[in-house]
Amino acid sequence: MELFGTSGLRGLVNAGLTPNLAVRVGMALGTFIGKGKVLLARDTRFSGLMLENALVSGLLGCGLGVYCLGVLPTPVLAYLTKRLGADAGLMVTASHNPPQYNGIKVFDGNGMAYDEKRQEKLEKIVESGDFRLTEWCNLGETKYGDESQSQPYVDMVLKGIKLGKKWRVVVDPGCGATGSIAPKIFKALGCDVKAINAQPDGFFPGRSPEPNAESLKPLAKIVKAFGADIGVAYDGDGDRAAFIDENGAFVDFDRVLAACAAHVLKKCEGGTVVTNVEASMCVEKMVEASGGKVVRTRVGDVYVAEAVKKFRAAFGGEPCGAWIHTEYHLCPDGILSSVLLLKALEDEGKSLSEFVADVPAYPVLRKNVRCRSEIKDAVVGRVERLLKRTFPDCRLISRVDGVRLSLEGGWVLVRASGTEPLIRLTVEGESLKTAEAIMDRALAAVNKALEDLEK
Ligand code: MG
């Protein structure tokens, strides 16, 4: 059984993720840490309090103290875990997933998300049921904080960032965890703020908790009507941000990531930028032109954060809108992303559409091929050899996540889906024609590998 995935534990409430499982995760974490204090927060999901109470129960039973902070964004919880000297942080969230889901994400005392190794250790304890419960007289205690507990985070942002212009900003927290803190920070920075979907509501009635071009159509209209400079939206737990420009257009995730990476590198005169294998090659184009280099990781914010730390990178980010601002902390932070983007626009004297205009837009093609889950990994392994033969001009092969070939004028990525019986193909090309040609040849290689293995 694999409980924890690339972004903590996720599941359908009272199907995969029950109070029983949450109490066992609480006891497993208590057993793993042994003693100390755990900070706990949740997003606005309807099931949040049910899971929080179960986690608290498990932790108290192991003698740990728990400090419950209520509804807060994930990056705020991560920051406070380190800042308040806790031994771990627990976030109850399913991020951008639909309302019937929830999840548990674990942070260490440095505010870093638990990596695979530590997640596996927790999993083993959950499975074995080998919990170290304490004697009745040593049970932990619970403290409850309120929103004022987030003040050290607000101070950190306001101390680090000053804006000269009175920006007109429409903020859309999507009824998630950023509803109160994000508008407050923009106001404190002197912006003219209009907030929509800022009321906490675990049914997410305003829009899907996943910000994308489709779910942000209403925000785009309001940005135009309000004559705003920017529209900012977050996912359910606030580690991702997405943007609408001053013309009311959704800003492409890859291009704004590349523009911000280039801006950071210009300021620190080169350095490393970390992104995942799925991001557009426009990131390399912009980063290399600014004297930096790109390191690519597996998909998942934990991997990006690890690489950021390892390579002492200047900036890290995934094209889903989860960016890491290394000067502040190592948890992807949507609020910081949006505030720092405004600061970048101000420094460069540009509007948001002008800021991304220099970044090339390349066509991306995606295809899924059905494949039995048992042979997915074998197919990807076999495809590697076939792809090398298909593309003899290949410049670089990466196996950090599936197989990724960098080609003249484009790239192809073949991955086994983590959750479905599918092989996923992603292709990017400098032109649509190039992308289509790469896709045709890569698809033929995948089909051939499938055929060979099904023989
Ligand atoms: Mg998230």
Tab-separated table of C-alpha atoms and ligand atoms in Angstrom:
chain	number	residue	atom	x	y	z
A	1	MET	CA	0.000	0.000	0.000
A	2	GLU	CA	1.333	3.416	-0.856
A	3	LEU	CA	-0.219	6.061	1.359
A	4	PHE	CA	1.917	9.063	0.539
A	5	GLY	CA	2.339	10.377	-2.996
A	6	THR	CA	4.349	13.229	-4.479
A	7	SER	CA	2.482	15.785	-2.428
A	8	GLY	CA	1.688	14.020	0.838
A	9	LEU	CA	-1.313	11.817	1.513
A	10	ARG	CA	-4.484	12.377	-0.544
A	11	GLY	CA	-7.777	10.599	-0.723
A	12	LEU	CA	-11.536	10.722	-0.988
A	13	VAL	CA	-12.980	11.595	2.397
A	14	ASN	CA	-14.405	8.577	4.230
A	15	ALA	CA	-13.382	6.282	1.383
A	16	GLY	CA	-9.565	6.251	1.206
A	17	LEU	CA	-9.099	8.920	3.836
A	18	THR	CA	-11.027	8.142	7.020
A	19	PRO	CA	-10.797	9.446	10.613
A	20	ASN	CA	-9.302	6.050	11.442
A	21	LEU	CA	-6.452	6.549	8.982
A	22	ALA	CA	-5.880	10.107	10.220
A	23	VAL	CA	-5.585	8.995	13.851
A	24	ARG	CA	-3.045	6.369	12.752
A	25	VAL	CA	-1.058	8.974	10.794
A	26	GLY	CA	-1.111	11.143	13.944
A	27	MET	CA	0.170	8.240	16.048
A	28	ALA	CA	2.772	7.354	13.394
A	29	LEU	CA	4.126	10.904	13.341
A	30	GLY	CA	4.107	10.985	17.158
A	31	THR	CA	6.019	7.696	17.207
A	32	PHE	CA	8.466	8.909	14.555
A	33	ILE	CA	9.298	12.225	16.253
A	34	GLY	CA	9.135	10.865	19.790
A	35	LYS	CA	8.556	14.147	21.594
A	36	GLY	CA	8.076	17.865	21.081
A	37	LYS	CA	5.516	20.149	19.498
A	38	VAL	CA	3.561	19.935	16.239
A	39	LEU	CA	1.889	22.857	14.474
A	40	LEU	CA	-1.351	22.019	12.702
A	41	ALA	CA	-3.410	23.986	10.176
A	42	ARG	CA	-6.044	23.196	7.572
A	43	ASP	CA	-7.552	24.638	4.420
A	44	THR	CA	-11.271	25.418	4.197
A	45	ARG	CA	-12.501	21.928	3.273
A	46	PHE	CA	-15.643	20.681	5.025
A	47	SER	CA	-13.778	17.570	6.240
A	48	GLY	CA	-10.842	19.568	7.621
A	49	LEU	CA	-11.910	19.653	11.259
A	50	MET	CA	-12.830	15.966	11.301
A	51	LEU	CA	-9.328	15.010	10.125
A	52	GLU	CA	-7.649	17.611	12.327
A	53	ASN	CA	-9.310	16.199	15.448
A	54	ALA	CA	-8.241	12.671	14.536
A	55	LEU	CA	-4.635	13.760	13.935
A	56	VAL	CA	-4.588	15.688	17.220
A	57	SER	CA	-5.864	12.648	19.072
A	58	GLY	CA	-3.097	10.450	17.652
A	59	LEU	CA	-0.374	12.986	18.457
A	60	LEU	CA	-1.585	13.616	22.018
A	61	GLY	CA	-1.665	9.884	22.609
A	62	CYS	CA	2.045	9.750	21.818
A	63	GLY	CA	2.770	12.587	24.235
A	64	LEU	CA	3.294	15.360	21.693
A	65	GLY	CA	2.014	18.885	22.180
A	66	VAL	CA	-0.176	20.206	19.366
A	67	TYR	CA	-0.721	23.821	18.434
A	68	CYS	CA	-3.821	24.157	16.222
A	69	LEU	CA	-3.810	27.304	14.105
A	70	GLY	CA	-7.118	26.839	12.287
A	71	VAL	CA	-7.450	27.805	8.621
A	72	LEU	CA	-4.156	28.953	7.079
A	73	PRO	CA	-2.393	28.540	3.723
A	74	THR	CA	0.189	25.723	3.455
A	75	PRO	CA	3.190	28.073	2.988
A	76	VAL	CA	2.191	30.017	6.119
A	77	LEU	CA	2.035	26.801	8.149
A	78	ALA	CA	5.432	25.731	6.768
A	79	TYR	CA	6.985	29.101	7.582
A	80	LEU	CA	5.531	29.181	11.107
A	81	THR	CA	6.705	25.623	11.808
A	82	LYS	CA	10.291	26.793	11.467
A	83	ARG	CA	9.757	30.241	12.905
A	84	LEU	CA	7.973	29.053	16.061
A	85	GLY	CA	10.496	26.260	16.621
A	86	ALA	CA	8.057	23.357	16.230
A	87	ASP	CA	9.355	19.852	15.560
A	88	ALA	CA	6.912	19.251	12.710
A	89	GLY	CA	4.045	20.895	10.851
A	90	LEU	CA	0.895	19.162	9.669
A	91	MET	CA	-1.304	20.620	6.966
A	92	VAL	CA	-4.751	19.169	6.314
A	93	THR	CA	-5.384	19.924	2.636
A	94	ALA	CA	-6.034	18.398	-0.760
A	95	SER	CA	-4.581	21.479	-2.468
A	96	HIS	CA	-6.371	21.977	-5.817
A	97	ASN	CA	-8.443	18.734	-5.756
A	98	PRO	CA	-12.263	18.808	-5.749
A	99	PRO	CA	-14.080	19.369	-2.404
A	100	GLN	CA	-14.740	15.676	-1.682
A	101	TYR	CA	-10.991	15.084	-1.342
A	102	ASN	CA	-8.690	15.889	1.513
A	103	GLY	CA	-5.114	15.102	2.446
A	104	ILE	CA	-2.283	15.434	4.947
A	105	LYS	CA	1.041	17.065	4.240
A	106	VAL	CA	3.953	16.816	6.700
A	107	PHE	CA	6.739	19.377	7.218
A	108	ASP	CA	9.875	19.075	9.302
A	109	GLY	CA	11.207	21.618	11.796
A	110	ASN	CA	12.931	23.507	8.961
A	111	GLY	CA	9.646	23.986	7.132
A	112	MET	CA	10.664	21.493	4.421
A	113	ALA	CA	8.059	19.000	3.213
A	114	TYR	CA	8.840	15.392	4.203
A	115	ASP	CA	10.741	13.667	1.404
A	116	GLU	CA	10.077	10.142	0.121
A	117	LYS	CA	12.308	8.497	2.731
A	118	ARG	CA	10.589	10.070	5.700
A	119	GLN	CA	7.140	9.534	4.172
A	120	GLU	CA	8.018	5.850	3.731
A	121	LYS	CA	9.026	5.623	7.381
A	122	LEU	CA	5.660	7.057	8.428
A	123	GLU	CA	3.904	4.643	6.091
A	124	LYS	CA	5.722	1.673	7.621
A	125	ILE	CA	4.656	2.714	11.119
A	126	VAL	CA	1.039	3.170	9.965
A	127	GLU	CA	1.069	-0.276	8.348
A	128	SER	CA	2.755	-2.106	11.205
A	129	GLY	CA	0.549	-0.470	13.834
A	130	ASP	CA	3.636	-0.302	16.012
A	131	PHE	CA	2.707	2.950	17.750
A	132	ARG	CA	4.535	4.209	20.815
A	133	LEU	CA	1.681	5.433	22.972
A	134	THR	CA	2.594	7.183	26.178
A	135	GLU	CA	1.376	6.637	29.737
A	136	TRP	CA	-1.871	8.312	30.685
A	137	CYS	CA	-0.128	10.956	32.802
A	138	ASN	CA	2.216	12.024	29.951
A	139	LEU	CA	-0.375	12.724	27.259
A	140	GLY	CA	0.273	15.825	25.157
A	141	GLU	CA	-1.658	19.059	25.422
A	142	THR	CA	-3.460	21.104	22.814
A	143	LYS	CA	-3.292	24.846	22.346
A	144	TYR	CA	-5.528	26.755	19.977
A	145	GLY	CA	-4.348	29.832	18.142
A	146	ASP	CA	-6.252	32.195	15.878
A	147	GLU	CA	-5.499	34.178	12.760
A	148	SER	CA	-3.204	36.546	14.679
A	149	GLN	CA	-0.702	33.666	14.791
A	150	SER	CA	0.060	34.329	11.124
A	151	GLN	CA	1.480	37.784	11.952
A	152	PRO	CA	5.163	36.658	11.808
A	153	TYR	CA	4.519	35.543	8.216
A	154	VAL	CA	2.820	38.833	7.311
A	155	ASP	CA	5.729	40.739	8.892
A	156	MET	CA	8.224	38.637	6.909
A	157	VAL	CA	6.505	39.592	3.630
A	158	LEU	CA	6.096	43.274	4.515
A	159	LYS	CA	9.670	43.574	5.754
A	160	GLY	CA	11.102	42.032	2.586
A	161	ILE	CA	8.927	43.731	-0.045
A	162	LYS	CA	7.954	47.380	-0.562
A	163	LEU	CA	5.859	48.618	-3.463
A	164	GLY	CA	6.052	52.192	-4.726
A	165	LYS	CA	2.991	52.189	-6.977
A	166	LYS	CA	-0.631	51.864	-5.912
A	167	TRP	CA	-1.378	48.727	-7.935
A	168	ARG	CA	-4.977	47.842	-8.690
A	169	VAL	CA	-5.269	44.159	-7.799
A	170	VAL	CA	-8.188	41.728	-7.945
A	171	VAL	CA	-7.526	38.831	-5.570
A	172	ASP	CA	-9.386	35.530	-5.989
A	173	PRO	CA	-8.678	33.014	-3.187
A	174	GLY	CA	-11.393	30.717	-4.589
A	175	CYS	CA	-12.937	30.318	-1.085
A	176	GLY	CA	-9.716	28.597	0.009
A	177	ALA	CA	-7.180	29.190	2.749
A	178	THR	CA	-5.777	32.492	1.436
A	179	GLY	CA	-9.151	34.273	1.756
A	180	SER	CA	-8.257	36.466	4.667
A	181	ILE	CA	-4.459	36.777	4.592
A	182	ALA	CA	-3.827	37.513	0.890
A	183	PRO	CA	-6.115	40.589	0.568
A	184	LYS	CA	-4.741	41.830	3.900
A	185	ILE	CA	-1.139	41.662	2.640
A	186	PHE	CA	-1.928	43.454	-0.638
A	187	LYS	CA	-3.730	46.209	1.302
A	188	ALA	CA	-0.788	46.563	3.695
A	189	LEU	CA	1.467	46.983	0.648
A	190	GLY	CA	-0.626	49.968	-0.420
A	191	CYS	CA	-2.517	48.285	-3.263
A	192	ASP	CA	-6.063	49.119	-4.313
A	193	VAL	CA	-7.587	45.703	-3.634
A	194	LYS	CA	-10.803	44.062	-4.727
A	195	ALA	CA	-11.345	40.539	-3.419
A	196	ILE	CA	-13.735	37.929	-4.816
A	197	ASN	CA	-14.405	34.409	-3.465
A	198	ALA	CA	-12.666	35.472	-0.259
A	199	GLN	CA	-15.191	33.868	2.128
A	200	PRO	CA	-14.052	30.491	3.467
A	201	ASP	CA	-16.246	27.736	1.994
A	202	GLY	CA	-15.202	24.084	1.747
A	203	PHE	CA	-17.679	23.430	-1.062
A	204	PHE	CA	-15.780	25.895	-3.301
A	205	PRO	CA	-18.960	27.456	-4.736
A	206	GLY	CA	-17.127	30.289	-6.557
A	207	ARG	CA	-14.861	28.228	-8.770
A	208	SER	CA	-12.791	25.038	-8.808
A	209	PRO	CA	-9.939	25.111	-6.254
A	210	GLU	CA	-7.592	24.587	-9.193
A	211	PRO	CA	-6.796	27.942	-10.808
A	212	ASN	CA	-6.493	27.657	-14.594
A	213	ALA	CA	-7.641	29.461	-17.736
A	214	GLU	CA	-11.079	27.856	-17.538
A	215	SER	CA	-11.799	28.344	-13.813
A	216	LEU	CA	-10.518	31.948	-13.868
A	217	LYS	CA	-12.826	33.220	-16.632
A	218	PRO	CA	-14.996	35.156	-14.123
A	219	LEU	CA	-11.863	36.696	-12.560
A	220	ALA	CA	-10.640	37.754	-16.016
A	221	LYS	CA	-13.929	39.621	-16.621
A	222	ILE	CA	-13.714	41.393	-13.278
A	223	VAL	CA	-10.082	42.437	-13.882
A	224	LYS	CA	-11.199	44.128	-17.093
A	225	ALA	CA	-14.301	45.699	-15.606
A	226	PHE	CA	-12.326	47.020	-12.642
A	227	GLY	CA	-9.523	48.322	-14.866
A	228	ALA	CA	-7.073	46.397	-12.681
A	229	ASP	CA	-3.362	45.922	-13.341
A	230	ILE	CA	-3.488	42.258	-12.401
A	231	GLY	CA	-5.761	39.444	-11.272
A	232	VAL	CA	-4.290	36.991	-8.796
A	233	ALA	CA	-5.774	33.586	-7.942
A	234	TYR	CA	-4.647	30.818	-5.604
A	235	ASP	CA	-5.374	27.131	-5.257
A	236	GLY	CA	-7.213	25.743	-2.210
A	237	ASP	CA	-4.199	25.874	0.110
A	238	GLY	CA	-2.304	28.827	-1.385
A	239	ASP	CA	0.954	27.270	-2.526
A	240	ARG	CA	0.060	27.924	-6.167
A	241	ALA	CA	-0.736	31.222	-7.873
A	242	ALA	CA	-2.146	32.007	-11.318
A	243	PHE	CA	-2.457	35.382	-13.018
A	244	ILE	CA	-4.688	37.468	-15.274
A	245	ASP	CA	-2.993	40.350	-17.098
A	246	GLU	CA	-4.210	43.953	-17.409
A	247	ASN	CA	-6.085	43.077	-20.614
A	248	GLY	CA	-8.096	40.357	-18.904
A	249	ALA	CA	-6.081	37.515	-20.462
A	250	PHE	CA	-4.969	34.403	-18.555
A	251	VAL	CA	-1.169	34.390	-18.355
A	252	ASP	CA	0.432	31.159	-19.532
A	253	PHE	CA	1.954	29.297	-16.547
A	254	ASP	CA	5.216	28.354	-18.269
A	255	ARG	CA	5.860	31.789	-19.717
A	256	VAL	CA	5.304	33.698	-16.476
A	257	LEU	CA	7.492	31.157	-14.657
A	258	ALA	CA	10.257	31.721	-17.231
A	259	ALA	CA	9.922	35.521	-17.046
A	260	CYS	CA	10.127	35.494	-13.242
A	261	ALA	CA	13.106	33.126	-13.273
A	262	ALA	CA	14.898	35.466	-15.700
A	263	HIS	CA	14.066	38.458	-13.502
A	264	VAL	CA	15.494	36.768	-10.387
A	265	LEU	CA	18.685	35.837	-12.278
A	266	LYS	CA	19.142	39.382	-13.574
A	267	LYS	CA	19.051	40.607	-9.987
A	268	CYS	CA	21.531	38.066	-8.640
A	269	GLU	CA	23.671	37.943	-11.820
A	270	GLY	CA	23.208	34.310	-12.781
A	271	GLY	CA	22.616	31.138	-10.834
A	272	THR	CA	20.528	28.013	-10.971
A	273	VAL	CA	16.806	27.689	-11.588
A	274	VAL	CA	14.999	24.442	-10.763
A	275	THR	CA	11.914	23.272	-12.621
A	276	ASN	CA	10.355	19.891	-13.423
A	277	VAL	CA	10.590	17.708	-16.541
A	278	GLU	CA	7.230	18.913	-17.846
A	279	ALA	CA	8.020	22.629	-17.993
A	280	SER	CA	8.402	24.371	-21.348
A	281	MET	CA	11.843	24.874	-22.895
A	282	CYS	CA	11.064	28.600	-22.782
A	283	VAL	CA	12.457	28.329	-19.230
A	284	GLU	CA	15.897	27.340	-20.609
A	285	LYS	CA	15.695	30.052	-23.287
A	286	MET	CA	15.072	32.784	-20.721
A	287	VAL	CA	17.339	31.455	-17.982
A	288	GLU	CA	20.313	30.824	-20.263
A	289	ALA	CA	19.925	34.275	-21.825
A	290	SER	CA	20.185	35.690	-18.291
A	291	GLY	CA	23.420	33.810	-17.615
A	292	GLY	CA	21.892	31.018	-15.551
A	293	LYS	CA	21.299	27.299	-15.899
A	294	VAL	CA	18.293	25.042	-15.447
A	295	VAL	CA	18.087	21.872	-13.362
A	296	ARG	CA	15.076	19.645	-14.025
A	297	THR	CA	13.511	17.322	-11.462
A	298	ARG	CA	10.657	14.844	-11.236
A	299	VAL	CA	7.170	16.339	-11.075
A	300	GLY	CA	6.282	17.227	-7.469
A	301	ASP	CA	7.069	20.168	-5.220
A	302	VAL	CA	9.076	18.007	-2.793
A	303	TYR	CA	11.588	17.178	-5.548
A	304	VAL	CA	11.846	20.795	-6.650
A	305	ALA	CA	12.428	21.934	-3.047
A	306	GLU	CA	15.116	19.278	-2.518
A	307	ALA	CA	16.949	20.322	-5.684
A	308	VAL	CA	16.649	24.019	-4.777
A	309	LYS	CA	18.377	23.240	-1.498
A	310	LYS	CA	20.987	20.928	-3.039
A	311	PHE	CA	22.006	23.281	-5.869
A	312	ARG	CA	21.531	26.453	-3.788
A	313	ALA	CA	19.257	27.633	-6.583
A	314	ALA	CA	18.112	31.227	-6.953
A	315	PHE	CA	14.563	30.213	-7.843
A	316	GLY	CA	12.451	27.096	-8.290
A	317	GLY	CA	9.037	26.494	-9.759
A	318	GLU	CA	6.659	24.126	-11.477
A	319	PRO	CA	4.355	25.131	-14.333
A	320	CYS	CA	1.290	24.459	-12.166
A	321	GLY	CA	2.063	27.800	-10.478
A	322	ALA	CA	3.934	26.459	-7.404
A	323	TRP	CA	7.066	28.608	-7.072
A	324	ILE	CA	9.755	28.572	-4.397
A	325	HIS	CA	11.316	31.873	-3.354
A	326	THR	CA	14.585	30.816	-1.832
A	327	GLU	CA	15.291	34.111	-0.069
A	328	TYR	CA	12.229	33.573	2.118
A	329	HIS	CA	11.671	29.844	2.613
A	330	LEU	CA	11.579	26.524	0.760
A	331	CYS	CA	7.838	25.857	0.575
A	332	PRO	CA	6.075	26.863	-2.659
A	333	ASP	CA	4.239	30.054	-1.797
A	334	GLY	CA	1.457	31.542	-3.915
A	335	ILE	CA	1.142	34.708	-1.837
A	336	LEU	CA	4.861	35.485	-2.112
A	337	SER	CA	4.721	34.633	-5.840
A	338	SER	CA	1.998	37.182	-6.477
A	339	VAL	CA	3.575	39.930	-4.375
A	340	LEU	CA	7.048	39.348	-5.845
A	341	LEU	CA	5.574	39.368	-9.351
A	342	LEU	CA	4.186	42.870	-8.706
A	343	LYS	CA	7.598	43.912	-7.384
A	344	ALA	CA	9.246	42.521	-10.543
A	345	LEU	CA	6.794	44.471	-12.761
A	346	GLU	CA	7.574	47.609	-10.785
A	347	ASP	CA	11.361	47.068	-11.037
A	348	GLU	CA	11.160	46.507	-14.796
A	349	GLY	CA	8.587	49.239	-15.382
A	350	LYS	CA	6.325	46.858	-17.280
A	351	SER	CA	2.725	45.751	-17.318
A	352	LEU	CA	2.138	42.018	-16.865
A	353	SER	CA	1.472	41.435	-20.581
A	354	GLU	CA	4.720	43.266	-21.423
A	355	PHE	CA	6.606	41.271	-18.786
A	356	VAL	CA	5.825	37.938	-20.474
A	357	ALA	CA	5.935	39.271	-24.053
A	358	ASP	CA	9.659	38.499	-24.407
A	359	VAL	CA	9.140	34.847	-23.557
A	360	PRO	CA	8.672	32.616	-26.607
A	361	ALA	CA	5.416	30.637	-26.757
A	362	TYR	CA	5.976	27.092	-28.004
A	363	PRO	CA	3.251	24.637	-28.933
A	364	VAL	CA	2.851	21.687	-26.558
A	365	LEU	CA	1.113	18.448	-27.532
A	366	ARG	CA	-0.106	15.769	-25.118
A	367	LYS	CA	-1.312	12.235	-25.762
A	368	ASN	CA	-2.204	9.336	-23.485
A	369	VAL	CA	-1.820	5.704	-24.498
A	370	ARG	CA	-3.750	3.074	-22.539
A	371	CYS	CA	-1.493	0.538	-20.905
A	372	ARG	CA	-2.010	-2.062	-18.162
A	373	SER	CA	-0.610	-0.720	-14.884
A	374	GLU	CA	1.509	-3.876	-14.355
A	375	ILE	CA	3.600	-3.226	-17.462
A	376	LYS	CA	3.683	0.605	-17.453
A	377	ASP	CA	7.227	0.852	-16.131
A	378	ALA	CA	8.513	-1.900	-18.417
A	379	VAL	CA	7.022	-0.069	-21.421
A	380	VAL	CA	8.755	3.164	-20.437
A	381	GLY	CA	12.041	1.261	-20.007
A	382	ARG	CA	11.732	-0.301	-23.440
A	383	VAL	CA	10.665	2.974	-25.051
A	384	GLU	CA	13.942	4.545	-24.010
A	385	ARG	CA	15.931	2.273	-26.351
A	386	LEU	CA	13.440	2.694	-29.179
A	387	LEU	CA	13.432	6.484	-28.804
A	388	LYS	CA	17.222	6.621	-28.956
A	389	ARG	CA	17.028	4.798	-32.268
A	390	THR	CA	14.155	6.981	-33.507
A	391	PHE	CA	15.956	10.213	-32.597
A	392	PRO	CA	19.684	9.712	-33.266
A	393	ASP	CA	20.188	13.514	-33.071
A	394	CYS	CA	19.087	13.493	-29.396
A	395	ARG	CA	21.170	15.939	-27.336
A	396	LEU	CA	20.357	14.788	-23.822
A	397	ILE	CA	18.455	11.939	-22.210
A	398	SER	CA	17.068	12.374	-18.714
A	399	ARG	CA	15.594	9.587	-16.565
A	400	VAL	CA	14.612	11.665	-13.549
A	401	ASP	CA	10.924	11.064	-14.343
A	402	GLY	CA	10.092	8.677	-17.199
A	403	VAL	CA	12.274	9.293	-20.261
A	404	ARG	CA	12.882	12.789	-21.585
A	405	LEU	CA	14.837	13.451	-24.762
A	406	SER	CA	16.080	16.933	-25.633
A	407	LEU	CA	16.080	17.259	-29.404
A	408	GLU	CA	17.007	19.854	-31.964
A	409	GLY	CA	14.038	22.252	-31.800
A	410	GLY	CA	12.028	20.420	-29.155
A	411	TRP	CA	11.718	17.613	-26.618
A	412	VAL	CA	9.632	14.576	-25.797
A	413	LEU	CA	8.709	13.124	-22.413
A	414	VAL	CA	7.266	9.619	-21.913
A	415	ARG	CA	6.011	8.842	-18.386
A	416	ALA	CA	3.906	6.192	-16.732
A	417	SER	CA	0.925	7.839	-15.052
A	418	GLY	CA	1.204	7.606	-11.259
A	419	THR	CA	-2.484	6.905	-10.746
A	420	GLU	CA	-4.059	5.665	-13.998
A	421	PRO	CA	-3.423	2.837	-16.515
A	422	LEU	CA	-1.846	5.249	-18.985
A	423	ILE	CA	1.457	6.157	-20.594
A	424	ARG	CA	1.647	9.941	-20.959
A	425	LEU	CA	3.431	11.580	-23.873
A	426	THR	CA	4.326	15.263	-23.819
A	427	VAL	CA	6.010	16.981	-26.767
A	428	GLU	CA	7.087	20.558	-27.282
A	429	GLY	CA	8.461	22.030	-30.505
A	430	GLU	CA	9.662	25.371	-31.770
A	431	SER	CA	6.844	25.179	-34.317
A	432	LEU	CA	3.634	23.164	-34.483
A	433	LYS	CA	5.051	21.245	-37.451
A	434	THR	CA	8.143	20.212	-35.490
A	435	ALA	CA	6.025	19.245	-32.470
A	436	GLU	CA	3.712	17.119	-34.609
A	437	ALA	CA	6.619	15.372	-36.294
A	438	ILE	CA	8.183	14.540	-32.909
A	439	MET	CA	4.834	13.327	-31.557
A	440	ASP	CA	4.225	11.006	-34.542
A	441	ARG	CA	7.597	9.336	-34.185
A	442	ALA	CA	7.447	9.110	-30.370
A	443	LEU	CA	3.916	7.669	-30.484
A	444	ALA	CA	5.089	4.991	-32.934
A	445	ALA	CA	7.906	4.077	-30.524
A	446	VAL	CA	5.489	3.797	-27.578
A	447	ASN	CA	3.096	1.622	-29.563
A	448	LYS	CA	5.968	-0.609	-30.691
A	449	ALA	CA	7.173	-1.032	-27.079
A	450	LEU	CA	3.629	-1.893	-25.980
A	451	GLU	CA	3.278	-4.417	-28.781
A	452	ASP	CA	6.623	-6.061	-27.931
A	453	LEU	CA	5.665	-6.434	-24.284
A	454	GLU	CA	2.134	-7.714	-24.925
A	455	LYS	CA	3.439	-10.459	-27.239
B	1	MG	MG	-1.624	23.477	-3.389
